[in-house]
mmCIF file with all atom_site columns, C-alpha atoms in Angstrom:
data_model
loop_
_atom_site.group_PDB
_atom_site.id
_atom_site.type_symbol
_atom_site.label_atom_id
_atom_site.label_alt_id
_atom_site.label_comp_id
_atom_site.label_asym_id
_atom_site.label_entity_id
_atom_site.label_seq_id
_atom_site.pdbx_PDB_ins_code
_atom_site.Cartn_x
_atom_site.Cartn_y
_atom_site.Cartn_z
_atom_site.occupancy
_atom_site.B_iso_or_equiv
_atom_site.pdbx_formal_charge
_atom_site.auth_seq_id
_atom_site.auth_comp_id
_atom_site.auth_asym_id
_atom_site.auth_atom_id
_atom_site.pdbx_PDB_model_num
ATOM 1   C CA . MET A 1 1   ? 50.229 239.292 306.420 1.00 93.00 ? 8   MET A CA 1
ATOM 2   C CA . ALA A 1 2   ? 49.680 235.588 305.813 1.00 96.00 ? 9   ALA A CA 1
ATOM 3   C CA . LYS A 1 3   ? 47.271 234.507 303.100 1.00 97.00 ? 10  LYS A CA 1
ATOM 4   C CA . TYR A 1 4   ? 44.471 232.284 304.353 1.00 97.00 ? 11  TYR A CA 1
ATOM 5   C CA . PHE A 1 5   ? 43.157 229.395 302.245 1.00 97.00 ? 12  PHE A CA 1
ATOM 6   C CA . ASP A 1 6   ? 40.097 227.415 303.338 1.00 96.00 ? 13  ASP A CA 1
ATOM 7   C CA . VAL A 1 7   ? 39.721 224.092 301.500 1.00 96.00 ? 14  VAL A CA 1
ATOM 8   C CA . HIS A 1 8   ? 37.215 221.262 301.590 1.00 96.00 ? 15  HIS A CA 1
ATOM 9   C CA . PRO A 1 9   ? 38.550 218.402 303.754 1.00 94.00 ? 16  PRO A CA 1
ATOM 10  C CA . GLN A 1 10  ? 37.574 215.637 301.315 1.00 95.00 ? 17  GLN A CA 1
ATOM 11  C CA . ASN A 1 11  ? 37.559 217.454 297.956 1.00 96.00 ? 18  ASN A CA 1
ATOM 12  C CA . PRO A 1 12  ? 40.139 220.238 298.197 1.00 96.00 ? 19  PRO A CA 1
ATOM 13  C CA . GLN A 1 13  ? 39.772 222.797 295.437 1.00 97.00 ? 20  GLN A CA 1
ATOM 14  C CA . GLN A 1 14  ? 42.433 222.333 292.760 1.00 97.00 ? 21  GLN A CA 1
ATOM 15  C CA . ARG A 1 15  ? 42.749 226.078 292.209 1.00 97.00 ? 22  ARG A CA 1
ATOM 16  C CA . VAL A 1 16  ? 43.633 226.635 295.877 1.00 98.00 ? 23  VAL A CA 1
ATOM 17  C CA . LEU A 1 17  ? 46.162 223.787 295.925 1.00 98.00 ? 24  LEU A CA 1
ATOM 18  C CA . SER A 1 18  ? 47.786 225.192 292.784 1.00 98.00 ? 25  SER A CA 1
ATOM 19  C CA . ASN A 1 19  ? 48.055 228.625 294.390 1.00 98.00 ? 26  ASN A CA 1
ATOM 20  C CA . VAL A 1 20  ? 49.609 227.219 297.562 1.00 98.00 ? 27  VAL A CA 1
ATOM 21  C CA . ALA A 1 21  ? 52.064 225.061 295.608 1.00 98.00 ? 28  ALA A CA 1
ATOM 22  C CA . ASP A 1 22  ? 53.123 228.126 293.584 1.00 98.00 ? 29  ASP A CA 1
ATOM 23  C CA . LEU A 1 23  ? 53.705 230.033 296.818 1.00 98.00 ? 30  LEU A CA 1
ATOM 24  C CA . ILE A 1 24  ? 55.873 227.197 298.164 1.00 98.00 ? 31  ILE A CA 1
ATOM 25  C CA . ARG A 1 25  ? 57.930 227.131 294.949 1.00 98.00 ? 32  ARG A CA 1
ATOM 26  C CA . SER A 1 26  ? 58.447 230.882 295.227 1.00 98.00 ? 33  SER A CA 1
ATOM 27  C CA . GLY A 1 27  ? 59.941 230.543 298.729 1.00 98.00 ? 34  GLY A CA 1
ATOM 28  C CA . ALA A 1 28  ? 56.905 230.754 301.015 1.00 98.00 ? 35  ALA A CA 1
ATOM 29  C CA . LEU A 1 29  ? 56.657 229.227 304.481 1.00 98.00 ? 36  LEU A CA 1
ATOM 30  C CA . ILE A 1 30  ? 53.206 227.783 305.102 1.00 98.00 ? 37  ILE A CA 1
ATOM 31  C CA . ALA A 1 31  ? 51.209 226.268 307.940 1.00 98.00 ? 38  ALA A CA 1
ATOM 32  C CA . TYR A 1 32  ? 49.218 223.240 306.787 1.00 97.00 ? 39  TYR A CA 1
ATOM 33  C CA . PRO A 1 33  ? 47.132 220.399 308.272 1.00 95.00 ? 40  PRO A CA 1
ATOM 34  C CA . THR A 1 34  ? 48.243 216.766 308.528 1.00 95.00 ? 41  THR A CA 1
ATOM 35  C CA . ASP A 1 35  ? 46.842 213.570 310.043 1.00 92.00 ? 42  ASP A CA 1
ATOM 36  C CA . SER A 1 36  ? 48.623 214.331 313.324 1.00 90.00 ? 43  SER A CA 1
ATOM 37  C CA . CYS A 1 37  ? 48.454 218.120 313.700 1.00 90.00 ? 44  CYS A CA 1
ATOM 38  C CA . PHE A 1 38  ? 49.335 221.323 311.878 1.00 95.00 ? 45  PHE A CA 1
ATOM 39  C CA . ALA A 1 39  ? 52.872 221.626 310.541 1.00 95.00 ? 46  ALA A CA 1
ATOM 40  C CA . LEU A 1 40  ? 55.140 224.333 309.191 1.00 97.00 ? 47  LEU A CA 1
ATOM 41  C CA . GLY A 1 41  ? 56.376 223.581 305.686 1.00 98.00 ? 48  GLY A CA 1
ATOM 42  C CA . CYS A 1 42  ? 58.521 224.946 302.879 1.00 98.00 ? 49  CYS A CA 1
ATOM 43  C CA . GLN A 1 43  ? 60.379 223.738 299.797 1.00 97.00 ? 50  GLN A CA 1
ATOM 44  C CA . LEU A 1 44  ? 63.292 221.368 300.394 1.00 93.00 ? 51  LEU A CA 1
ATOM 45  C CA . GLY A 1 45  ? 66.058 223.758 299.337 1.00 90.00 ? 52  GLY A CA 1
ATOM 46  C CA . ASN A 1 46  ? 64.552 226.849 300.973 1.00 96.00 ? 53  ASN A CA 1
ATOM 47  C CA . ARG A 1 47  ? 67.274 228.048 303.387 1.00 94.00 ? 54  ARG A CA 1
ATOM 48  C CA . ASP A 1 48  ? 65.267 231.083 304.466 1.00 96.00 ? 55  ASP A CA 1
ATOM 49  C CA . GLY A 1 49  ? 62.223 228.909 305.181 1.00 96.00 ? 56  GLY A CA 1
ATOM 50  C CA . LEU A 1 50  ? 64.376 226.558 307.234 1.00 94.00 ? 57  LEU A CA 1
ATOM 51  C CA . ALA A 1 51  ? 65.777 229.482 309.238 1.00 94.00 ? 58  ALA A CA 1
ATOM 52  C CA . ARG A 1 52  ? 62.264 230.818 309.828 1.00 96.00 ? 59  ARG A CA 1
ATOM 53  C CA . ILE A 1 53  ? 61.051 227.455 311.132 1.00 96.00 ? 60  ILE A CA 1
ATOM 54  C CA . ARG A 1 54  ? 64.026 227.346 313.505 1.00 95.00 ? 61  ARG A CA 1
ATOM 55  C CA . SER A 1 55  ? 63.227 230.884 314.657 1.00 96.00 ? 62  SER A CA 1
ATOM 56  C CA . ILE A 1 56  ? 59.490 230.290 315.172 1.00 96.00 ? 63  ILE A CA 1
ATOM 57  C CA . ARG A 1 57  ? 60.069 227.083 317.124 1.00 95.00 ? 64  ARG A CA 1
ATOM 58  C CA . HIS A 1 58  ? 63.393 228.032 318.810 1.00 94.00 ? 65  HIS A CA 1
ATOM 59  C CA . LEU A 1 59  ? 65.077 224.883 317.447 1.00 92.00 ? 66  LEU A CA 1
ATOM 60  C CA . ASP A 1 60  ? 68.765 223.991 317.679 1.00 84.00 ? 67  ASP A CA 1
ATOM 61  C CA . ASP A 1 61  ? 70.858 222.129 315.110 1.00 77.00 ? 68  ASP A CA 1
ATOM 62  C CA . ARG A 1 62  ? 70.094 218.754 316.699 1.00 78.00 ? 69  ARG A CA 1
ATOM 63  C CA . HIS A 1 63  ? 66.433 218.917 315.740 1.00 82.00 ? 70  HIS A CA 1
ATOM 64  C CA . HIS A 1 64  ? 65.306 216.329 313.213 1.00 82.00 ? 71  HIS A CA 1
ATOM 65  C CA . PHE A 1 65  ? 63.396 218.015 310.437 1.00 89.00 ? 72  PHE A CA 1
ATOM 66  C CA . THR A 1 66  ? 60.946 215.884 308.478 1.00 95.00 ? 73  THR A CA 1
ATOM 67  C CA . LEU A 1 67  ? 60.506 215.390 304.759 1.00 97.00 ? 74  LEU A CA 1
ATOM 68  C CA . VAL A 1 68  ? 56.775 214.866 304.276 1.00 98.00 ? 75  VAL A CA 1
ATOM 69  C CA . CYS A 1 69  ? 56.467 212.637 301.215 1.00 97.00 ? 76  CYS A CA 1
ATOM 70  C CA . GLN A 1 70  ? 53.558 211.664 299.002 1.00 97.00 ? 77  GLN A CA 1
ATOM 71  C CA . ASN A 1 71  ? 54.555 208.005 298.615 1.00 95.00 ? 78  ASN A CA 1
ATOM 72  C CA . PHE A 1 72  ? 57.334 205.435 298.964 1.00 92.00 ? 79  PHE A CA 1
ATOM 73  C CA . ALA A 1 73  ? 58.823 206.201 295.561 1.00 91.00 ? 80  ALA A CA 1
ATOM 74  C CA . GLN A 1 74  ? 59.451 209.750 296.725 1.00 93.00 ? 81  GLN A CA 1
ATOM 75  C CA . LEU A 1 75  ? 60.600 208.748 300.199 1.00 93.00 ? 82  LEU A CA 1
ATOM 76  C CA . GLY A 1 76  ? 63.143 206.305 298.762 1.00 92.00 ? 83  GLY A CA 1
ATOM 77  C CA . GLN A 1 77  ? 65.029 209.124 297.034 1.00 94.00 ? 84  GLN A CA 1
ATOM 78  C CA . PHE A 1 78  ? 65.975 210.698 300.343 1.00 95.00 ? 85  PHE A CA 1
ATOM 79  C CA . VAL A 1 79  ? 66.715 207.887 302.816 1.00 95.00 ? 86  VAL A CA 1
ATOM 80  C CA . HIS A 1 80  ? 68.482 204.523 302.851 1.00 94.00 ? 87  HIS A CA 1
ATOM 81  C CA . ILE A 1 81  ? 66.147 201.660 303.817 1.00 93.00 ? 88  ILE A CA 1
ATOM 82  C CA . ASP A 1 82  ? 67.077 197.983 304.079 1.00 90.00 ? 89  ASP A CA 1
ATOM 83  C CA . ASN A 1 83  ? 64.493 195.262 303.443 1.00 91.00 ? 90  ASN A CA 1
ATOM 84  C CA . ASN A 1 84  ? 63.541 194.591 307.073 1.00 90.00 ? 91  ASN A CA 1
ATOM 85  C CA . VAL A 1 85  ? 63.081 198.272 307.854 1.00 92.00 ? 92  VAL A CA 1
ATOM 86  C CA . PHE A 1 86  ? 61.191 198.770 304.586 1.00 91.00 ? 93  PHE A CA 1
ATOM 87  C CA . ARG A 1 87  ? 58.645 196.123 305.550 1.00 93.00 ? 94  ARG A CA 1
ATOM 88  C CA . ALA A 1 88  ? 58.147 197.604 309.021 1.00 93.00 ? 95  ALA A CA 1
ATOM 89  C CA . ILE A 1 89  ? 57.652 201.130 307.663 1.00 93.00 ? 96  ILE A CA 1
ATOM 90  C CA . LYS A 1 90  ? 55.468 199.968 304.766 1.00 93.00 ? 97  LYS A CA 1
ATOM 91  C CA . ALA A 1 91  ? 53.076 198.284 307.204 1.00 93.00 ? 98  ALA A CA 1
ATOM 92  C CA . ALA A 1 92  ? 52.653 201.526 309.173 1.00 94.00 ? 99  ALA A CA 1
ATOM 93  C CA . THR A 1 93  ? 52.184 203.987 306.307 1.00 94.00 ? 100 THR A CA 1
ATOM 94  C CA . PRO A 1 94  ? 50.488 206.136 305.374 1.00 96.00 ? 101 PRO A CA 1
ATOM 95  C CA . GLY A 1 95  ? 49.939 207.172 308.965 1.00 95.00 ? 102 GLY A CA 1
ATOM 96  C CA . SER A 1 96  ? 50.905 209.372 311.893 1.00 95.00 ? 103 SER A CA 1
ATOM 97  C CA . TYR A 1 97  ? 54.520 208.239 312.132 1.00 96.00 ? 104 TYR A CA 1
ATOM 98  C CA . THR A 1 98  ? 57.853 209.935 311.495 1.00 96.00 ? 105 THR A CA 1
ATOM 99  C CA . PHE A 1 99  ? 60.791 207.633 310.780 1.00 97.00 ? 106 PHE A CA 1
ATOM 100 C CA . ILE A 1 100 ? 64.401 208.675 311.341 1.00 95.00 ? 107 ILE A CA 1
ATOM 101 C CA . LEU A 1 101 ? 66.710 207.101 308.772 1.00 96.00 ? 108 LEU A CA 1
ATOM 102 C CA . PRO A 1 102 ? 70.154 207.611 307.211 1.00 95.00 ? 109 PRO A CA 1
ATOM 103 C CA . ALA A 1 103 ? 69.904 210.311 304.553 1.00 94.00 ? 110 ALA A CA 1
ATOM 104 C CA . THR A 1 104 ? 70.964 210.042 300.917 1.00 94.00 ? 111 THR A CA 1
ATOM 105 C CA . ASN A 1 105 ? 72.958 212.718 299.127 1.00 93.00 ? 112 ASN A CA 1
ATOM 106 C CA . GLU A 1 106 ? 69.667 214.208 297.893 1.00 92.00 ? 113 GLU A CA 1
ATOM 107 C CA . VAL A 1 107 ? 69.085 215.756 301.325 1.00 91.00 ? 114 VAL A CA 1
ATOM 108 C CA . PRO A 1 108 ? 70.645 219.217 301.835 1.00 87.00 ? 115 PRO A CA 1
ATOM 109 C CA . ARG A 1 109 ? 73.384 219.124 304.470 1.00 85.00 ? 116 ARG A CA 1
ATOM 110 C CA . GLN A 1 110 ? 71.748 221.778 306.661 1.00 83.00 ? 117 GLN A CA 1
ATOM 111 C CA . LEU A 1 111 ? 68.786 219.439 307.262 1.00 83.00 ? 118 LEU A CA 1
ATOM 112 C CA . LEU A 1 112 ? 70.843 216.565 308.592 1.00 79.00 ? 119 LEU A CA 1
ATOM 113 C CA . HIS A 1 113 ? 71.444 215.762 312.226 1.00 75.00 ? 120 HIS A CA 1
ATOM 114 C CA . PRO A 1 114 ? 75.058 216.989 312.608 1.00 76.00 ? 121 PRO A CA 1
ATOM 115 C CA . LYS A 1 115 ? 76.405 213.739 314.079 1.00 79.00 ? 122 LYS A CA 1
ATOM 116 C CA . LYS A 1 116 ? 74.106 211.024 312.782 1.00 84.00 ? 123 LYS A CA 1
ATOM 117 C CA . ARG A 1 117 ? 73.600 212.264 309.180 1.00 90.00 ? 124 ARG A CA 1
ATOM 118 C CA . THR A 1 118 ? 69.963 211.284 309.515 1.00 92.00 ? 125 THR A CA 1
ATOM 119 C CA . VAL A 1 119 ? 66.651 212.915 308.606 1.00 93.00 ? 126 VAL A CA 1
ATOM 120 C CA . GLY A 1 120 ? 63.003 212.321 309.448 1.00 94.00 ? 127 GLY A CA 1
ATOM 121 C CA . VAL A 1 121 ? 60.572 211.124 306.763 1.00 97.00 ? 128 VAL A CA 1
ATOM 122 C CA . ARG A 1 122 ? 56.880 210.395 306.728 1.00 96.00 ? 129 ARG A CA 1
ATOM 123 C CA . ILE A 1 123 ? 53.901 209.673 304.475 1.00 97.00 ? 130 ILE A CA 1
ATOM 124 C CA . PRO A 1 124 ? 50.735 211.250 305.937 1.00 96.00 ? 131 PRO A CA 1
ATOM 125 C CA . ASP A 1 125 ? 47.240 209.780 305.782 1.00 95.00 ? 132 ASP A CA 1
ATOM 126 C CA . HIS A 1 126 ? 45.437 213.053 305.096 1.00 95.00 ? 133 HIS A CA 1
ATOM 127 C CA . VAL A 1 127 ? 43.463 213.961 301.980 1.00 96.00 ? 134 VAL A CA 1
ATOM 128 C CA . VAL A 1 128 ? 44.488 217.614 301.820 1.00 96.00 ? 135 VAL A CA 1
ATOM 129 C CA . THR A 1 129 ? 48.168 216.985 302.576 1.00 97.00 ? 136 THR A CA 1
ATOM 130 C CA . GLN A 1 130 ? 48.301 214.261 299.944 1.00 97.00 ? 137 GLN A CA 1
ATOM 131 C CA . ALA A 1 131 ? 46.599 216.494 297.371 1.00 98.00 ? 138 ALA A CA 1
ATOM 132 C CA . LEU A 1 132 ? 49.048 219.324 298.085 1.00 98.00 ? 139 LEU A CA 1
ATOM 133 C CA . LEU A 1 133 ? 52.047 216.979 297.794 1.00 98.00 ? 140 LEU A CA 1
ATOM 134 C CA . ALA A 1 134 ? 50.694 215.653 294.484 1.00 97.00 ? 141 ALA A CA 1
ATOM 135 C CA . GLU A 1 135 ? 50.357 219.202 293.178 1.00 97.00 ? 142 GLU A CA 1
ATOM 136 C CA . LEU A 1 136 ? 53.803 220.190 294.427 1.00 97.00 ? 143 LEU A CA 1
ATOM 137 C CA . GLY A 1 137 ? 55.512 217.070 293.044 1.00 96.00 ? 144 GLY A CA 1
ATOM 138 C CA . GLU A 1 138 ? 58.157 216.962 295.770 1.00 96.00 ? 145 GLU A CA 1
ATOM 139 C CA . PRO A 1 139 ? 58.363 216.549 299.567 1.00 96.00 ? 146 PRO A CA 1
ATOM 140 C CA . LEU A 1 140 ? 57.673 219.359 301.987 1.00 97.00 ? 147 LEU A CA 1
ATOM 141 C CA . LEU A 1 141 ? 60.389 220.199 304.484 1.00 97.00 ? 148 LEU A CA 1
ATOM 142 C CA . SER A 1 142 ? 58.357 220.252 307.680 1.00 96.00 ? 149 SER A CA 1
ATOM 143 C CA . SER A 1 143 ? 58.232 220.564 311.435 1.00 94.00 ? 150 SER A CA 1
ATOM 144 C CA . THR A 1 144 ? 55.321 220.227 313.863 1.00 91.00 ? 151 THR A CA 1
ATOM 145 C CA . LEU A 1 145 ? 53.673 223.559 314.626 1.00 93.00 ? 152 LEU A CA 1
ATOM 146 C CA . LEU A 1 146 ? 54.461 223.486 318.322 1.00 89.00 ? 153 LEU A CA 1
ATOM 147 C CA . LEU A 1 147 ? 55.368 226.901 319.665 1.00 92.00 ? 154 LEU A CA 1
ATOM 148 C CA . PRO A 1 148 ? 58.044 227.441 322.354 1.00 92.00 ? 155 PRO A CA 1
ATOM 149 C CA . GLY A 1 149 ? 56.782 227.007 325.908 1.00 89.00 ? 156 GLY A CA 1
ATOM 150 C CA . GLU A 1 150 ? 53.535 225.316 324.844 1.00 88.00 ? 157 GLU A CA 1
ATOM 151 C CA . ASP A 1 151 ? 52.621 221.703 325.572 1.00 83.00 ? 158 ASP A CA 1
ATOM 152 C CA . GLU A 1 152 ? 50.234 221.162 322.673 1.00 81.00 ? 159 GLU A CA 1
ATOM 153 C CA . PRO A 1 153 ? 50.364 222.055 318.967 1.00 83.00 ? 160 PRO A CA 1
ATOM 154 C CA . MET A 1 154 ? 47.984 224.637 317.548 1.00 81.00 ? 161 MET A CA 1
ATOM 155 C CA . THR A 1 155 ? 44.914 223.037 315.964 1.00 83.00 ? 162 THR A CA 1
ATOM 156 C CA . GLN A 1 156 ? 42.797 225.864 314.541 1.00 90.00 ? 163 GLN A CA 1
ATOM 157 C CA . GLY A 1 157 ? 43.694 227.439 311.210 1.00 93.00 ? 164 GLY A CA 1
ATOM 158 C CA . TRP A 1 158 ? 42.186 230.825 312.058 1.00 93.00 ? 165 TRP A CA 1
ATOM 159 C CA . GLU A 1 159 ? 44.113 230.908 315.336 1.00 93.00 ? 166 GLU A CA 1
ATOM 160 C CA . ILE A 1 160 ? 47.367 230.132 313.516 1.00 95.00 ? 167 ILE A CA 1
ATOM 161 C CA . LYS A 1 161 ? 46.618 232.914 311.042 1.00 96.00 ? 168 LYS A CA 1
ATOM 162 C CA . GLU A 1 162 ? 46.019 235.326 313.930 1.00 95.00 ? 169 GLU A CA 1
ATOM 163 C CA . ARG A 1 163 ? 49.052 234.232 315.949 1.00 95.00 ? 170 ARG A CA 1
ATOM 164 C CA . LEU A 1 164 ? 51.628 233.837 313.169 1.00 97.00 ? 171 LEU A CA 1
ATOM 165 C CA . ASP A 1 165 ? 50.296 236.425 310.736 1.00 96.00 ? 172 ASP A CA 1
ATOM 166 C CA . HIS A 1 166 ? 53.689 238.062 310.262 1.00 96.00 ? 173 HIS A CA 1
ATOM 167 C CA . GLU A 1 167 ? 55.817 234.908 310.581 1.00 97.00 ? 174 GLU A CA 1
ATOM 168 C CA . VAL A 1 168 ? 54.327 232.637 307.903 1.00 98.00 ? 175 VAL A CA 1
ATOM 169 C CA . ASP A 1 169 ? 53.249 233.470 304.366 1.00 98.00 ? 176 ASP A CA 1
ATOM 170 C CA . ALA A 1 170 ? 50.144 231.312 304.127 1.00 98.00 ? 177 ALA A CA 1
ATOM 171 C CA . VAL A 1 171 ? 47.809 229.129 306.196 1.00 98.00 ? 178 VAL A CA 1
ATOM 172 C CA . LEU A 1 172 ? 46.035 226.186 304.556 1.00 98.00 ? 179 LEU A CA 1
ATOM 173 C CA . ASP A 1 173 ? 43.023 225.133 306.604 1.00 97.00 ? 180 ASP A CA 1
ATOM 174 C CA . SER A 1 174 ? 40.735 222.159 306.007 1.00 96.00 ? 181 SER A CA 1
ATOM 175 C CA . GLY A 1 175 ? 39.149 222.071 309.446 1.00 88.00 ? 182 GLY A CA 1
ATOM 176 C CA . ASP A 1 176 ? 40.008 218.394 310.052 1.00 71.00 ? 183 ASP A CA 1
ATOM 177 C CA . CYS A 1 177 ? 43.290 218.101 311.834 1.00 82.00 ? 184 CYS A CA 1
ATOM 178 C CA . GLY A 1 178 ? 44.652 215.888 314.554 1.00 76.00 ? 185 GLY A CA 1
ATOM 179 C CA . THR A 1 179 ? 45.803 217.200 317.917 1.00 83.00 ? 186 THR A CA 1
ATOM 180 C CA . GLU A 1 180 ? 48.788 214.945 318.614 1.00 88.00 ? 187 GLU A CA 1
ATOM 181 C CA . PRO A 1 181 ? 52.228 215.075 316.977 1.00 89.00 ? 188 PRO A CA 1
ATOM 182 C CA . THR A 1 182 ? 53.437 212.000 315.111 1.00 93.00 ? 189 THR A CA 1
ATOM 183 C CA . THR A 1 183 ? 54.977 209.024 316.820 1.00 95.00 ? 190 THR A CA 1
ATOM 184 C CA . VAL A 1 184 ? 58.720 209.130 316.059 1.00 96.00 ? 191 VAL A CA 1
ATOM 185 C CA . ILE A 1 185 ? 60.602 205.877 315.408 1.00 97.00 ? 192 ILE A CA 1
ATOM 186 C CA . ASP A 1 186 ? 64.370 205.920 314.940 1.00 96.00 ? 193 ASP A CA 1
ATOM 187 C CA . PHE A 1 187 ? 65.528 203.192 312.534 1.00 96.00 ? 194 PHE A CA 1
ATOM 188 C CA . SER A 1 188 ? 68.986 204.654 311.942 1.00 92.00 ? 195 SER A CA 1
ATOM 189 C CA . SER A 1 189 ? 70.675 201.748 313.751 1.00 89.00 ? 196 SER A CA 1
ATOM 190 C CA . GLY A 1 190 ? 68.613 199.120 311.906 1.00 86.00 ? 197 GLY A CA 1
ATOM 191 C CA . SER A 1 191 ? 66.165 198.363 314.719 1.00 90.00 ? 198 SER A CA 1
ATOM 192 C CA . ALA A 1 192 ? 63.217 200.356 316.017 1.00 94.00 ? 199 ALA A CA 1
ATOM 193 C CA . GLU A 1 193 ? 63.771 202.844 318.832 1.00 95.00 ? 200 GLU A CA 1
ATOM 194 C CA . ILE A 1 194 ? 60.722 204.790 319.988 1.00 96.00 ? 201 ILE A CA 1
ATOM 195 C CA . VAL A 1 195 ? 61.797 208.423 320.341 1.00 95.00 ? 202 VAL A CA 1
ATOM 196 C CA . ARG A 1 196 ? 58.374 210.005 320.866 1.00 94.00 ? 203 ARG A CA 1
ATOM 197 C CA . ARG A 1 197 ? 54.991 208.470 321.549 1.00 94.00 ? 204 ARG A CA 1
ATOM 198 C CA . GLY A 1 198 ? 52.307 210.347 319.672 1.00 92.00 ? 205 GLY A CA 1
ATOM 199 C CA . ALA A 1 199 ? 49.340 209.778 317.383 1.00 92.00 ? 206 ALA A CA 1
ATOM 200 C CA . GLY A 1 200 ? 50.644 206.534 315.845 1.00 93.00 ? 207 GLY A CA 1
ATOM 201 C CA . ASP A 1 201 ? 50.231 203.270 317.780 1.00 94.00 ? 208 ASP A CA 1
ATOM 202 C CA . THR A 1 202 ? 53.643 202.112 319.044 1.00 94.00 ? 209 THR A CA 1
ATOM 203 C CA . ALA A 1 203 ? 52.651 198.479 319.685 1.00 93.00 ? 210 ALA A CA 1
ATOM 204 C CA . ARG A 1 204 ? 53.994 197.220 316.343 1.00 90.00 ? 211 ARG A CA 1
ATOM 205 C CA . PHE A 1 205 ? 57.449 198.652 317.156 1.00 92.00 ? 212 PHE A CA 1
ATOM 206 C CA . GLU A 1 206 ? 57.799 197.304 320.721 1.00 88.00 ? 213 GLU A CA 1
#
């Protein structure tokens, strides 16, 4: 059964964040809120967690997983960004965007798009997500919590707990979560290509 953690949306309890971070470090797969919608997340090198996300969402090897980062210093360890792309991304973060970029050698091979050698990265604008990332001290390997055959992501923590009780290890719920997935912008060729229109405004990239 999944553990359920209810935290304050503006002042998340440090004790709870510490417990969740410890679970992640010990190999747990969690469901957690972001500024776009709930996501599934685990530690970067967690092969079992990665396989479980693929299983829950029925994903193939062409799916772009996302590294959810606390800040640019962290993001820069995992992707190559030239100056023009850096400025464009900097102006849009933190926010509800995922950026696809060429990966550095810090990214495990099984996370990369098999042909492009790219990975998704993002810096969320969400108090609880940011506090969890600060406690964890590293990015969360993540994917939108959108179940197979459904048009919209799940938005209620209690419902996720009920539905995925035996498929995730913990649910972190702060009650304030968006309903749209992130807007996805592919910068792997050096210019912006809008892959998915979502919660982030695309006007700046058109």
